[in-house]
mmCIF file of C-alpha atoms and ligand atoms in Angstrom:
data_model
loop_
_atom_site.group_PDB
_atom_site.id
_atom_site.type_symbol
_atom_site.label_atom_id
_atom_site.label_comp_id
_atom_site.label_asym_id
_atom_site.label_seq_id
_atom_site.Cartn_x
_atom_site.Cartn_y
_atom_site.Cartn_z
ATOM 1 C CA MET A 30 -2.739 -5.676 22.373
ATOM 2 C CA LYS A 31 0.437 -7.639 20.941
ATOM 3 C CA THR A 32 3.276 -4.920 19.678
ATOM 4 C CA SER A 33 3.633 -7.050 16.408
ATOM 5 C CA GLU A 34 0.314 -6.003 15.178
ATOM 6 C CA LEU A 35 0.231 -2.928 12.908
ATOM 7 C CA VAL A 36 -3.421 -2.840 12.317
ATOM 8 C CA GLU A 37 -6.506 -4.544 14.130
ATOM 9 C CA PHE A 38 -10.050 -4.437 12.796
ATOM 10 C CA GLU A 39 -12.439 -5.719 15.759
ATOM 11 C CA ARG A 40 -15.735 -6.267 14.384
ATOM 12 C CA VAL A 41 -15.648 -3.385 12.004
ATOM 13 C CA GLY A 42 -18.556 -1.986 10.146
ATOM 14 C CA LYS A 43 -18.839 0.862 7.726
ATOM 15 C CA VAL A 44 -22.382 2.080 6.825
ATOM 16 C CA TYR A 45 -22.910 5.121 4.202
ATOM 17 C CA GLN A 46 -26.163 7.122 4.474
ATOM 18 C CA VAL A 47 -27.420 7.507 0.754
ATOM 19 C CA GLY A 48 -30.638 9.514 0.708
ATOM 20 C CA ASP A 49 -33.004 7.548 2.803
ATOM 21 C CA SER A 50 -31.312 4.091 2.606
ATOM 22 C CA GLU A 51 -28.169 2.790 4.288
ATOM 23 C CA VAL A 52 -25.278 1.016 2.314
ATOM 24 C CA HIS A 53 -23.490 -1.330 4.408
ATOM 25 C CA ALA A 54 -19.986 -1.397 2.684
ATOM 26 C CA LEU A 55 -18.171 -3.285 5.332
ATOM 27 C CA ALA A 56 -19.648 -5.712 8.062
ATOM 28 C CA GLU A 57 -18.187 -7.532 10.936
ATOM 29 C CA VAL A 58 -14.843 -7.428 9.702
ATOM 30 C CA SER A 59 -12.078 -8.661 12.304
ATOM 31 C CA ILE A 60 -8.532 -9.127 10.931
ATOM 32 C CA SER A 61 -5.145 -8.293 12.130
ATOM 33 C CA ILE A 62 -2.141 -7.163 10.082
ATOM 34 C CA GLY A 63 1.289 -8.189 11.467
ATOM 35 C CA VAL A 64 4.752 -6.788 11.219
ATOM 36 C CA GLY A 65 6.134 -8.349 7.872
ATOM 37 C CA ASP A 66 2.981 -9.259 6.392
ATOM 38 C CA PHE A 67 2.308 -9.146 2.908
ATOM 39 C CA ILE A 68 -1.500 -9.207 2.155
ATOM 40 C CA SER A 69 -3.249 -9.113 -1.048
ATOM 41 C CA VAL A 70 -7.084 -7.755 -0.919
ATOM 42 C CA ILE A 71 -9.278 -9.240 -3.604
ATOM 43 C CA GLY A 72 -12.986 -9.326 -4.435
ATOM 44 C CA PRO A 73 -15.420 -8.273 -6.904
ATOM 45 C CA SER A 74 -16.204 -4.650 -7.661
ATOM 46 C CA GLY A 75 -18.324 -3.366 -4.732
ATOM 47 C CA SER A 76 -17.287 -6.018 -2.085
ATOM 48 C CA GLY A 77 -15.737 -3.212 0.264
ATOM 49 C CA LYS A 78 -11.937 -3.402 -0.766
ATOM 50 C CA SER A 79 -11.689 0.406 -1.173
ATOM 51 C CA THR A 80 -13.551 1.013 1.971
ATOM 52 C CA PHE A 81 -11.253 -1.539 3.889
ATOM 53 C CA MET A 82 -8.157 0.258 2.506
ATOM 54 C CA ASN A 83 -9.612 3.685 3.427
ATOM 55 C CA LEU A 84 -9.845 2.581 7.086
ATOM 56 C CA CYS A 85 -6.469 1.057 6.959
ATOM 57 C CA GLY A 86 -5.187 4.225 5.663
ATOM 58 C CA CYS A 87 -6.821 6.421 8.349
ATOM 59 C CA LEU A 88 -8.784 8.267 5.263
ATOM 60 C CA ASP A 89 -11.873 7.185 7.315
ATOM 61 C CA THR A 90 -13.272 6.097 10.452
ATOM 62 C CA PRO A 91 -15.500 2.886 11.254
ATOM 63 C CA SER A 92 -19.093 3.281 12.000
ATOM 64 C CA GLU A 93 -19.049 0.160 14.012
ATOM 65 C CA GLY A 94 -16.330 -1.684 15.810
ATOM 66 C CA ARG A 95 -12.724 -0.542 16.375
ATOM 67 C CA VAL A 96 -9.697 0.109 14.168
ATOM 68 C CA MET A 97 -6.187 0.131 15.727
ATOM 69 C CA ILE A 98 -3.330 1.632 13.595
ATOM 70 C CA ASP A 99 0.285 0.835 15.418
ATOM 71 C CA GLY A 100 -1.729 0.662 18.783
ATOM 72 C CA VAL A 101 -3.465 3.613 18.507
ATOM 73 C CA ASP A 102 -7.380 3.584 18.180
ATOM 74 C CA VAL A 103 -8.687 6.010 15.514
ATOM 75 C CA ALA A 104 -11.895 6.426 16.826
ATOM 76 C CA GLY A 105 -12.543 10.135 17.815
ATOM 77 C CA MET A 106 -9.561 11.367 16.141
ATOM 78 C CA THR A 107 -9.543 14.715 14.406
ATOM 79 C CA ASP A 108 -8.833 15.042 10.498
ATOM 80 C CA ASP A 109 -5.541 16.770 11.638
ATOM 81 C CA GLU A 110 -4.485 13.614 13.870
ATOM 82 C CA LEU A 111 -5.737 10.913 11.484
ATOM 83 C CA ALA A 112 -3.351 13.284 8.780
ATOM 84 C CA ALA A 113 -0.464 13.197 11.053
ATOM 85 C CA LEU A 114 -0.917 9.231 11.810
ATOM 86 C CA ARG A 115 -0.915 8.852 7.871
ATOM 87 C CA ASN A 116 2.016 10.802 7.342
ATOM 88 C CA GLN A 117 4.113 9.156 10.065
ATOM 89 C CA LYS A 118 3.327 5.577 9.798
ATOM 90 C CA LEU A 119 1.847 4.907 6.282
ATOM 91 C CA GLY A 120 2.954 4.914 2.695
ATOM 92 C CA PHE A 121 0.682 4.972 -0.137
ATOM 93 C CA VAL A 122 1.065 3.649 -3.633
ATOM 94 C CA PHE A 123 -1.736 4.256 -6.263
ATOM 95 C CA GLN A 124 -2.508 2.760 -9.810
ATOM 96 C CA GLN A 125 -1.758 6.262 -11.352
ATOM 97 C CA PHE A 126 1.720 7.076 -10.025
ATOM 98 C CA ASN A 127 0.834 10.787 -9.076
ATOM 99 C CA LEU A 128 4.356 12.264 -9.605
ATOM 100 C CA LEU A 129 4.841 15.991 -10.017
ATOM 101 C CA PRO A 130 5.839 16.151 -13.907
ATOM 102 C CA ARG A 131 8.477 18.814 -13.715
ATOM 103 C CA THR A 132 10.154 17.253 -10.865
ATOM 104 C CA THR A 133 13.063 14.928 -10.877
ATOM 105 C CA SER A 134 12.777 11.546 -9.316
ATOM 106 C CA LEU A 135 14.947 12.536 -6.484
ATOM 107 C CA ASP A 136 12.799 15.591 -5.686
ATOM 108 C CA ASN A 137 9.406 13.685 -6.119
ATOM 109 C CA VAL A 138 10.868 11.201 -3.767
ATOM 110 C CA ALA A 139 12.099 13.757 -1.197
ATOM 111 C CA LEU A 140 8.854 15.517 -1.271
ATOM 112 C CA PRO A 141 7.191 14.257 1.938
ATOM 113 C CA LEU A 142 10.213 14.949 3.721
ATOM 114 C CA LEU A 143 10.165 18.629 2.625
ATOM 115 C CA TYR A 144 6.668 18.758 4.222
ATOM 116 C CA ALA A 145 8.112 16.952 7.274
ATOM 117 C CA GLY A 146 10.666 19.813 7.675
ATOM 118 C CA VAL A 147 13.619 17.637 7.096
ATOM 119 C CA LYS A 148 16.603 19.480 5.938
ATOM 120 C CA ARG A 149 17.816 19.540 2.220
ATOM 121 C CA ARG A 150 20.919 17.565 2.578
ATOM 122 C CA ASP A 151 19.137 15.072 4.754
ATOM 123 C CA ARG A 152 16.217 14.824 2.450
ATOM 124 C CA HIS A 153 18.363 13.942 -0.640
ATOM 125 C CA HIS A 154 20.283 11.498 1.399
ATOM 126 C CA LYS A 155 17.287 9.486 2.274
ATOM 127 C CA ALA A 156 15.712 9.804 -1.107
ATOM 128 C CA MET A 157 18.772 8.486 -2.590
ATOM 129 C CA GLU A 158 18.866 5.507 -0.176
ATOM 130 C CA VAL A 159 15.129 4.648 -1.138
ATOM 131 C CA LEU A 160 15.675 4.974 -4.679
ATOM 132 C CA ASN A 161 18.698 2.880 -4.377
ATOM 133 C CA LEU A 162 16.266 0.447 -2.748
ATOM 134 C CA VAL A 163 13.870 0.199 -5.637
ATOM 135 C CA GLY A 164 16.655 -0.072 -8.132
ATOM 136 C CA LEU A 165 16.654 3.273 -9.612
ATOM 137 C CA SER A 166 20.076 5.031 -8.450
ATOM 138 C CA ASP A 167 20.775 5.793 -11.950
ATOM 139 C CA ARG A 168 17.431 7.783 -12.785
ATOM 140 C CA THR A 169 17.585 10.369 -9.940
ATOM 141 C CA ASP A 170 17.941 13.480 -12.260
ATOM 142 C CA HIS A 171 14.979 12.239 -14.632
ATOM 143 C CA HIS A 172 11.717 13.576 -14.974
ATOM 144 C CA PRO A 173 8.680 11.464 -15.194
ATOM 145 C CA ALA A 174 8.120 11.730 -18.904
ATOM 146 C CA GLN A 175 11.613 10.472 -19.130
ATOM 147 C CA LEU A 176 10.705 7.207 -17.425
ATOM 148 C CA SER A 177 8.599 4.025 -18.214
ATOM 149 C CA GLY A 178 5.552 3.381 -16.591
ATOM 150 C CA GLY A 179 7.325 0.616 -14.320
ATOM 151 C CA GLN A 180 10.124 3.192 -13.545
ATOM 152 C CA GLN A 181 7.572 5.736 -12.682
ATOM 153 C CA GLN A 182 5.680 3.433 -10.176
ATOM 154 C CA ARG A 183 9.338 2.575 -8.807
ATOM 155 C CA VAL A 184 9.662 6.349 -8.058
ATOM 156 C CA ALA A 185 6.259 6.378 -6.554
ATOM 157 C CA ILE A 186 7.072 3.426 -4.358
ATOM 158 C CA ALA A 187 10.273 5.015 -3.279
ATOM 159 C CA ARG A 188 8.317 8.158 -2.273
ATOM 160 C CA ALA A 189 5.908 5.861 -0.044
ATOM 161 C CA LEU A 190 8.937 4.501 1.687
ATOM 162 C CA VAL A 191 10.716 7.852 2.165
ATOM 163 C CA ASN A 192 9.135 8.243 5.730
ATOM 164 C CA ASP A 193 9.857 4.926 6.950
ATOM 165 C CA PRO A 194 6.341 3.803 7.099
ATOM 166 C CA VAL A 195 5.357 0.889 9.258
ATOM 167 C CA LEU A 196 2.943 -0.003 6.500
ATOM 168 C CA LEU A 197 2.819 0.094 2.800
ATOM 169 C CA LEU A 198 -0.694 0.491 1.275
ATOM 170 C CA ALA A 199 -0.805 -0.262 -2.457
ATOM 171 C CA ASP A 200 -4.241 0.220 -4.357
ATOM 172 C CA GLU A 201 -4.039 -1.546 -7.674
ATOM 173 C CA PRO A 202 -0.527 -0.694 -8.296
ATOM 174 C CA THR A 203 -0.229 -2.605 -11.197
ATOM 175 C CA GLY A 204 -3.486 -1.522 -12.875
ATOM 176 C CA ALA A 205 -1.798 0.913 -15.523
ATOM 177 C CA LEU A 206 1.179 -1.581 -16.191
ATOM 178 C CA ASP A 207 1.693 -4.323 -18.774
ATOM 179 C CA THR A 208 1.949 -8.046 -17.617
ATOM 180 C CA ARG A 209 5.600 -8.045 -17.770
ATOM 181 C CA THR A 210 6.213 -4.801 -15.861
ATOM 182 C CA SER A 211 3.431 -5.952 -13.409
ATOM 183 C CA ALA A 212 5.561 -8.898 -12.815
ATOM 184 C CA GLU A 213 8.484 -6.935 -12.373
ATOM 185 C CA ILE A 214 6.755 -4.463 -9.683
ATOM 186 C CA MET A 215 5.281 -7.335 -7.733
ATOM 187 C CA MET A 216 8.918 -8.759 -7.560
ATOM 188 C CA LEU A 217 9.883 -5.474 -6.223
ATOM 189 C CA PHE A 218 7.419 -5.725 -3.501
ATOM 190 C CA GLN A 219 8.269 -9.206 -2.712
ATOM 191 C CA GLN A 220 11.969 -8.001 -2.254
ATOM 192 C CA LEU A 221 10.783 -5.153 -0.134
ATOM 193 C CA ASN A 222 8.673 -7.392 2.175
ATOM 194 C CA ASP A 223 11.751 -9.970 2.337
ATOM 195 C CA LYS A 224 13.680 -6.879 3.754
ATOM 196 C CA GLY A 225 10.833 -6.579 6.602
ATOM 197 C CA ILE A 226 8.502 -3.916 5.007
ATOM 198 C CA SER A 227 4.814 -4.781 5.573
ATOM 199 C CA ILE A 228 2.441 -4.488 2.769
ATOM 200 C CA VAL A 229 -1.308 -4.451 1.967
ATOM 201 C CA LEU A 230 -2.154 -4.347 -1.721
ATOM 202 C CA VAL A 231 -5.518 -4.310 -3.517
ATOM 203 C CA THR A 232 -5.761 -6.008 -6.748
ATOM 204 C CA HIS A 233 -8.760 -7.603 -8.961
ATOM 205 C CA GLU A 234 -6.340 -9.785 -10.530
ATOM 206 C CA GLN A 235 -5.927 -13.349 -9.162
ATOM 207 C CA ASP A 236 -2.284 -13.613 -10.533
ATOM 208 C CA ILE A 237 -1.169 -10.467 -8.697
ATOM 209 C CA ALA A 238 -2.687 -11.485 -5.355
ATOM 210 C CA SER A 239 -0.930 -14.794 -5.577
ATOM 211 C CA ALA A 240 2.481 -12.740 -5.140
ATOM 212 C CA ALA A 241 1.463 -12.067 -1.615
ATOM 213 C CA ARG A 242 2.028 -14.242 1.327
ATOM 214 C CA ARG A 243 -1.573 -13.931 2.538
ATOM 215 C CA ARG A 244 -4.838 -13.388 0.531
ATOM 216 C CA LEU A 245 -8.112 -11.582 1.802
ATOM 217 C CA THR A 246 -11.263 -12.103 -0.185
ATOM 218 C CA PHE A 247 -13.971 -9.661 0.121
ATOM 219 C CA ARG A 248 -17.567 -10.198 -0.711
ATOM 220 C CA ASP A 249 -20.807 -8.228 0.017
ATOM 221 C CA GLY A 250 -18.524 -6.100 2.697
ATOM 222 C CA ARG A 251 -17.194 -9.261 4.563
ATOM 223 C CA VAL A 252 -14.047 -11.114 4.501
ATOM 224 C CA ILE A 253 -15.076 -14.540 3.273
ATOM 225 C CA GLU A 254 -11.430 -16.069 3.108
ATOM 226 C CA ASP A 255 -8.356 -15.241 4.814
ATOM 227 C CA LYS A 256 -5.582 -17.561 3.824
ATOM 228 C CA PRO A 257 -1.951 -17.944 3.485
ATOM 229 C CA ILE A 258 -0.380 -18.340 -0.155
ATOM 230 C CA GLU A 259 1.920 -21.163 -0.262
ATOM 231 C CA GLN A 260 3.047 -21.142 -3.799
ATOM 232 C CA LEU A 261 4.364 -17.484 -4.356
ATOM 233 C CA ARG A 262 4.018 -16.225 -7.754
ATOM 234 C CA PHE A 263 6.572 -14.304 -9.680
ATOM 235 C CA LEU A 264 9.551 -14.725 -7.385
ATOM 236 C CA GLN A 265 10.341 -18.236 -6.450
ATOM 237 C CA PRO A 266 12.047 -19.239 -3.324
ATOM 238 C CA ASP A 267 15.361 -19.763 -5.556
ATOM 239 C CA ARG A 268 15.103 -16.120 -6.411
ATOM 240 C CA SER A 269 14.821 -17.051 -10.219
ATOM 241 C CA VAL A 270 12.436 -14.916 -11.976
ATOM 242 C CA LYS A 271 9.167 -16.866 -13.029
ATOM 243 C CA ILE A 272 6.590 -14.605 -14.855
ATOM 244 C CA ALA A 273 3.074 -16.220 -15.201
HETATM 245 P P1 LIG B 30 -14.686 -2.163 -3.926
HETATM 246 O O1 LIG B 30 -13.630 -1.316 -3.501
HETATM 247 O O2 LIG B 30 -14.607 -3.495 -3.643
HETATM 248 O O3 LIG B 30 -15.171 -1.802 -5.362
HETATM 249 P P2 LIG B 30 -16.096 -0.224 -2.144
HETATM 250 O O4 LIG B 30 -15.531 -0.374 -0.920
HETATM 251 O O5 LIG B 30 -15.649 0.864 -2.863
HETATM 252 O O6 LIG B 30 -15.820 -1.586 -2.942
HETATM 253 O O7 LIG B 30 -17.704 -0.187 -1.995
HETATM 254 C C1 LIG B 30 -18.477 -1.173 -1.013
HETATM 255 C C2 LIG B 30 -19.885 -0.658 -1.262
HETATM 256 O O8 LIG B 30 -20.036 0.628 -0.607
HETATM 257 C C3 LIG B 30 -20.429 -0.417 -2.501
HETATM 258 O O9 LIG B 30 -21.772 -0.961 -2.537
HETATM 259 C C4 LIG B 30 -20.339 1.271 -2.848
HETATM 260 O O10 LIG B 30 -21.392 1.589 -3.704
HETATM 261 C C5 LIG B 30 -20.569 1.625 -1.383
HETATM 262 N N1 LIG B 30 -19.767 2.882 -1.229
HETATM 263 C C6 LIG B 30 -18.590 3.173 -1.015
HETATM 264 N N2 LIG B 30 -18.040 4.308 -0.897
HETATM 265 C C7 LIG B 30 -19.365 5.072 -0.623
HETATM 266 C C8 LIG B 30 -19.607 6.297 -0.214
HETATM 267 N N3 LIG B 30 -18.692 7.355 -0.151
HETATM 268 N N4 LIG B 30 -21.040 6.685 -0.190
HETATM 269 C C9 LIG B 30 -21.888 5.727 -0.339
HETATM 270 N N5 LIG B 30 -21.726 4.522 -0.643
HETATM 271 C C10 LIG B 30 -20.353 4.017 -0.890
#
């Protein structure tokens, strides 16, 4: 395998057993996600997007084919091994920001490092660094309730970045935000991607999907289109803000 590939799906299928019948959530999915990619995943409800993300995120294993994450085959890994892979290599961002309410931005962001056994001083240093990266260095002592939705999502993105993941997985990250704030968050993803961070983002909105560099379209558990996006939305090449 080429070392520049972070995720490889080889003819991946996922079958769920529901009572007596089988649900084919994914079928014959073969794709590669490379270093520096920014991919949006789009498709109607039930088309397999979440199943695909769960496999990328080591939350599940395939029923058919092979999934490699940063060169590691997930087949046969125990739940603990999958959790370790997740913690070390992946960052997750969700629609609901999932921040601890009575905890400052700094401590919310530093939390994964606490679990990883990093010393307090180093935790705070690193948390400051990523809060700065998402443009929130002046909100480190605020609690989530003192922040706007967009700011809370920035804290959540900083938390996802604090372990230096190889890949950021975002599941409908703008789903709870208004149009303008969604555009700002997408610009932040674009800026992070410009810095070399690889991103896979699920959305059901075409506009949001068009902020990525590549778009995967799912239907009935299959990738029906895998296409580069030439005209990037939101942040134009001259870096002027263009909100659709
Ligand atoms: P999407 O995220 O695009 O809405 P999903 O990946 O959630 O699609 O679902 C794909 C298909 O697999 C759907 O038909 C869904 O009902 C089915 N499915 C997903 N998860 C499960 C599960 N845990 N058990 C049974 N069927 C499932």
